[in-house]
PDB file of C-alpha atoms in Angstrom:
ATOM      1  CA  SER A   1      35.987  34.855  -1.795  1.00  0.00           C
ATOM      2  CA  LYS A   2      35.088  32.584  -5.430  1.00  0.00           C
ATOM      3  CA  GLY A   3      31.429  33.302  -4.187  1.00  0.00           C
ATOM      4  CA  ALA A   4      31.872  37.010  -3.999  1.00  0.00           C
ATOM      5  CA  GLU A   5      33.643  37.488  -8.016  1.00  0.00           C
ATOM      6  CA  VAL A   6      30.655  35.057  -9.522  1.00  0.00           C
ATOM      7  CA  ALA A   7      28.105  37.347  -7.879  1.00  0.00           C
ATOM      8  CA  LEU A   8      29.614  40.346  -8.550  1.00  0.00           C
ATOM      9  CA  ALA A   9      29.990  38.822 -12.493  1.00  0.00           C
ATOM     10  CA  MET A  10      26.638  38.167 -12.154  1.00  0.00           C
ATOM     11  CA  ALA A  11      25.102  41.211 -11.278  1.00  0.00           C
ATOM     12  CA  THR A  12      26.901  42.883 -14.353  1.00  0.00           C
ATOM     13  CA  PHE A  13      26.346  40.943 -16.639  1.00  0.00           C
ATOM     14  CA  LEU A  14      22.707  39.872 -15.662  1.00  0.00           C
ATOM     15  CA  PRO A  15      20.054  42.947 -15.841  1.00  0.00           C
ATOM     16  CA  GLN A  16      18.080  39.881 -13.821  1.00  0.00           C
ATOM     17  CA  VAL A  17      19.582  39.952 -10.736  1.00  0.00           C
ATOM     18  CA  VAL A  18      18.925  43.296  -8.551  1.00  0.00           C
ATOM     19  CA  ALA A  19      21.102  43.055  -5.409  1.00  0.00           C
ATOM     20  CA  THR A  20      24.351  41.648  -4.763  1.00  0.00           C
ATOM     21  CA  VAL A  21      25.651  41.334  -1.603  1.00  0.00           C
ATOM     22  CA  TRP A  22      29.771  40.564  -1.704  1.00  0.00           C
ATOM     23  CA  ILE A  23      31.550  39.144   1.638  1.00  0.00           C
ATOM     24  CA  ASN A  24      35.408  39.435   1.161  1.00  0.00           C
ATOM     25  CA  GLY A  25      35.647  38.330  -2.713  1.00  0.00           C
ATOM     26  CA  THR A  26      37.849  40.365  -5.911  1.00  0.00           C
ATOM     27  CA  SER A  27      35.811  43.125  -8.305  1.00  0.00           C
ATOM     28  CA  PHE A  28      39.158  41.424 -10.319  1.00  0.00           C
ATOM     29  CA  LEU A  29      38.881  38.000 -12.177  1.00  0.00           C
ATOM     30  CA  TYR A  30      41.632  35.471 -10.161  1.00  0.00           C
ATOM     31  CA  GLY A  31      42.404  32.332 -10.676  1.00  0.00           C
ATOM     32  CA  ASN A  32      40.383  31.011 -13.964  1.00  0.00           C
ATOM     33  CA  PRO A  33      39.156  33.215 -17.166  1.00  0.00           C
ATOM     34  CA  LEU A  34      35.836  33.963 -17.649  1.00  0.00           C
ATOM     35  CA  VAL A  35      34.239  33.917 -20.771  1.00  0.00           C
ATOM     36  CA  TYR A  36      30.118  34.658 -20.779  1.00  0.00           C
ATOM     37  CA  LYS A  37      28.395  35.039 -24.299  1.00  0.00           C
ATOM     38  CA  ASP A  38      30.937  36.334 -26.636  1.00  0.00           C
ATOM     39  CA  LEU A  39      33.576  37.920 -23.544  1.00  0.00           C
ATOM     40  CA  ARG A  40      36.539  36.688 -21.361  1.00  0.00           C
ATOM     41  CA  ILE A  41      37.727  38.053 -18.862  1.00  0.00           C
ATOM     42  CA  PRO A  42      41.611  37.276 -18.643  1.00  0.00           C
ATOM     43  CA  PRO A  43      42.674  36.902 -14.811  1.00  0.00           C
ATOM     44  CA  ILE A  44      45.366  38.605 -13.111  1.00  0.00           C
ATOM     45  CA  PRO A  45      48.990  36.154 -12.098  1.00  0.00           C
ATOM     46  CA  TYR A  46      49.102  35.170  -8.995  1.00  0.00           C
ATOM     47  CA  TYR A  47      52.344  33.678  -7.637  1.00  0.00           C
ATOM     48  CA  ILE A  48      52.074  30.717  -4.869  1.00  0.00           C
ATOM     49  CA  GLU A  49      56.136  31.422  -4.553  1.00  0.00           C
ATOM     50  CA  ARG A  50      54.661  34.440  -2.037  1.00  0.00           C
ATOM     51  CA  VAL A  51      52.890  32.603   0.144  1.00  0.00           C
ATOM     52  CA  ILE A  52      53.856  32.918   4.189  1.00  0.00           C
ATOM     53  CA  PHE A  53      53.215  30.692   7.320  1.00  0.00           C
ATOM     54  CA  THR A  54      52.362  31.921   9.841  1.00  0.00           C
ATOM     55  CA  GLU A  55      53.733  31.197  13.465  1.00  0.00           C
ATOM     56  CA  VAL A  56      50.174  28.575  14.590  1.00  0.00           C
ATOM     57  CA  GLY A  57      50.942  27.045  10.282  1.00  0.00           C
ATOM     58  CA  ALA A  58      48.525  28.179   8.800  1.00  0.00           C
ATOM     59  CA  LEU A  59      48.796  29.778   5.139  1.00  0.00           C
ATOM     60  CA  ASP A  60      48.523  33.649   4.875  1.00  0.00           C
ATOM     61  CA  ASN A  61      48.041  34.688   1.195  1.00  0.00           C
ATOM     62  CA  SER A  62      47.643  37.718   1.084  1.00  0.00           C
ATOM     63  CA  ALA A  63      50.982  38.867  -0.900  1.00  0.00           C
ATOM     64  CA  ILE A  64      49.741  36.507  -3.193  1.00  0.00           C
ATOM     65  CA  PHE A  65      48.355  38.422  -6.389  1.00  0.00           C
ATOM     66  CA  ALA A  66      49.773  41.194  -8.941  1.00  0.00           C
ATOM     67  CA  ASP A  67      48.502  44.452  -8.318  1.00  0.00           C
ATOM     68  CA  PRO A  68      45.046  44.945 -10.301  1.00  0.00           C
ATOM     69  CA  ARG A  69      46.123  48.977 -10.265  1.00  0.00           C
ATOM     70  CA  ASP A  70      48.818  47.901 -12.735  1.00  0.00           C
ATOM     71  CA  PRO A  71      46.588  48.704 -15.731  1.00  0.00           C
ATOM     72  CA  ALA A  72      48.933  45.495 -17.346  1.00  0.00           C
ATOM     73  CA  TYR A  73      45.718  43.493 -15.305  1.00  0.00           C
ATOM     74  CA  SER A  74      43.256  45.952 -17.007  1.00  0.00           C
ATOM     75  CA  ALA A  75      41.776  44.116 -18.947  1.00  0.00           C
ATOM     76  CA  SER A  76      41.447  41.966 -15.787  1.00  0.00           C
ATOM     77  CA  ALA A  77      38.464  43.679 -13.811  1.00  0.00           C
ATOM     78  CA  ILE A  78      34.585  42.827 -14.113  1.00  0.00           C
ATOM     79  CA  PRO A  79      33.218  45.654 -15.256  1.00  0.00           C
ATOM     80  CA  VAL A  80      31.077  47.255 -13.335  1.00  0.00           C
ATOM     81  CA  GLU A  81      30.777  49.893 -14.625  1.00  0.00           C
ATOM     82  CA  LYS A  82      27.886  47.978 -15.849  1.00  0.00           C
ATOM     83  CA  VAL A  83      25.017  46.802 -12.507  1.00  0.00           C
ATOM     84  CA  ARG A  84      22.231  47.535 -12.639  1.00  0.00           C
ATOM     85  CA  GLY A  85      21.774  46.747  -9.162  1.00  0.00           C
ATOM     86  CA  LYS A  86      22.503  47.747  -5.771  1.00  0.00           C
ATOM     87  CA  VAL A  87      25.805  46.275  -4.057  1.00  0.00           C
ATOM     88  CA  LEU A  88      26.948  45.946  -0.485  1.00  0.00           C
ATOM     89  CA  PHE A  89      30.679  44.982   0.219  1.00  0.00           C
ATOM     90  CA  VAL A  90      31.534  43.596   2.826  1.00  0.00           C
ATOM     91  CA  VAL A  91      34.877  43.259   3.882  1.00  0.00           C
ATOM     92  CA  GLY A  92      37.482  42.262   6.884  1.00  0.00           C
ATOM     93  CA  GLU A  93      40.077  44.281   7.499  1.00  0.00           C
ATOM     94  CA  ALA A  94      42.571  42.010   8.597  1.00  0.00           C
ATOM     95  CA  ASP A  95      42.298  39.383   6.120  1.00  0.00           C
ATOM     96  CA  ARG A  96      44.744  37.575   4.972  1.00  0.00           C
ATOM     97  CA  SER A  97      43.358  35.450   2.155  1.00  0.00           C
ATOM     98  CA  LEU A  98      43.524  37.935  -0.434  1.00  0.00           C
ATOM     99  CA  ASN A  99      42.748  42.280   0.469  1.00  0.00           C
ATOM    100  CA  SER A 100      38.924  42.494   0.225  1.00  0.00           C
ATOM    101  CA  LYS A 101      39.451  46.372   1.424  1.00  0.00           C
ATOM    102  CA  LEU A 102      40.916  47.017  -1.938  1.00  0.00           C
ATOM    103  CA  PHE A 103      39.162  45.058  -4.019  1.00  0.00           C
ATOM    104  CA  ALA A 104      36.412  46.583  -2.779  1.00  0.00           C
ATOM    105  CA  GLU A 105      37.447  50.124  -3.208  1.00  0.00           C
ATOM    106  CA  LEU A 106      38.580  50.124  -7.288  1.00  0.00           C
ATOM    107  CA  ALA A 107      35.005  47.971  -8.250  1.00  0.00           C
ATOM    108  CA  MET A 108      33.770  50.928  -6.298  1.00  0.00           C
ATOM    109  CA  ALA A 109      35.389  53.844  -7.788  1.00  0.00           C
ATOM    110  CA  ARG A 110      34.054  52.425 -10.782  1.00  0.00           C
ATOM    111  CA  MET A 111      30.227  52.047  -9.930  1.00  0.00           C
ATOM    112  CA  PRO A 112      27.085  54.529 -10.514  1.00  0.00           C
ATOM    113  CA  PRO A 113      26.751  57.173  -7.512  1.00  0.00           C
ATOM    114  CA  GLY A 114      24.888  55.288  -6.021  1.00  0.00           C
ATOM    115  CA  SER A 115      24.770  52.092  -6.876  1.00  0.00           C
ATOM    116  CA  CYS A 116      26.640  50.654  -4.441  1.00  0.00           C
ATOM    117  CA  ARG A 117      27.344  50.866  -0.138  1.00  0.00           C
ATOM    118  CA  LEU A 118      30.581  49.505   1.929  1.00  0.00           C
ATOM    119  CA  LEU A 119      30.597  47.273   5.043  1.00  0.00           C
ATOM    120  CA  SER A 120      34.374  47.282   6.104  1.00  0.00           C
ATOM    121  CA  TYR A 121      35.294  46.192  10.059  1.00  0.00           C
ATOM    122  CA  PRO A 122      38.683  46.854  11.331  1.00  0.00           C
ATOM    123  CA  GLY A 123      40.230  42.649  13.029  1.00  0.00           C
ATOM    124  CA  ALA A 124      37.573  41.120  10.351  1.00  0.00           C
ATOM    125  CA  GLY A 125      39.589  38.234   8.469  1.00  0.00           C
ATOM    126  CA  HIS A 126      38.592  36.361   5.172  1.00  0.00           C
ATOM    127  CA  LEU A 127      35.444  34.279   6.940  1.00  0.00           C
ATOM    128  CA  ILE A 128      32.080  36.822   8.162  1.00  0.00           C
ATOM    129  CA  GLU A 129      30.249  34.921  10.214  1.00  0.00           C
ATOM    130  CA  PRO A 130      27.103  35.914  10.977  1.00  0.00           C
ATOM    131  CA  PRO A 131      26.388  37.888  14.673  1.00  0.00           C
ATOM    132  CA  CYS A 132      26.656  36.527  17.468  1.00  0.00           C
ATOM    133  CA  SER A 133      28.945  33.241  15.966  1.00  0.00           C
ATOM    134  CA  PRO A 134      31.650  32.471  18.236  1.00  0.00           C
ATOM    135  CA  LEU A 135      36.046  34.334  15.857  1.00  0.00           C
ATOM    136  CA  CYS A 136      37.340  31.899  13.872  1.00  0.00           C
ATOM    137  CA  SER A 137      40.415  32.965  13.239  1.00  0.00           C
ATOM    138  CA  THR A 138      42.412  30.436  11.624  1.00  0.00           C
ATOM    139  CA  SER A 139      39.820  28.368   9.228  1.00  0.00           C
ATOM    140  CA  SER A 140      40.070  25.482   6.243  1.00  0.00           C
ATOM    141  CA  ILE A 141      40.291  25.437   2.931  1.00  0.00           C
ATOM    142  CA  ARG A 142      40.126  21.728   0.687  1.00  0.00           C
ATOM    143  CA  GLY A 143      41.666  22.320  -2.403  1.00  0.00           C
TER     144      GLY A 143
END
């Protein structure tokens, strides 16, 4: 998810990036600000107290971020209006790490027509693996 955020930022600011695949990420900065040349994009806040433990003891982080639609966080959006290449957004609709479908839709609404496409998979979680890979419903993230 952080890699998708970085990839989207690279597509926005680096003209040599002509194609980007974004998998279950955000279109707003979270965790750390993005600093590039004279630009600084602040992160949206997150609230660790909103973490939920599932019945198997896994962490459900899907509600920890502030609502990116709140105008107070508009400065945290990656300025995808500047993307020059094509972006493929891939989301798992059952992602319990973050609401990746919402972040993809918010980005696509600001992008030039024809510059992006959304592949959305109901029942898929945060990890989108290659075809024929075994399903991974819960995974470990170090940190």
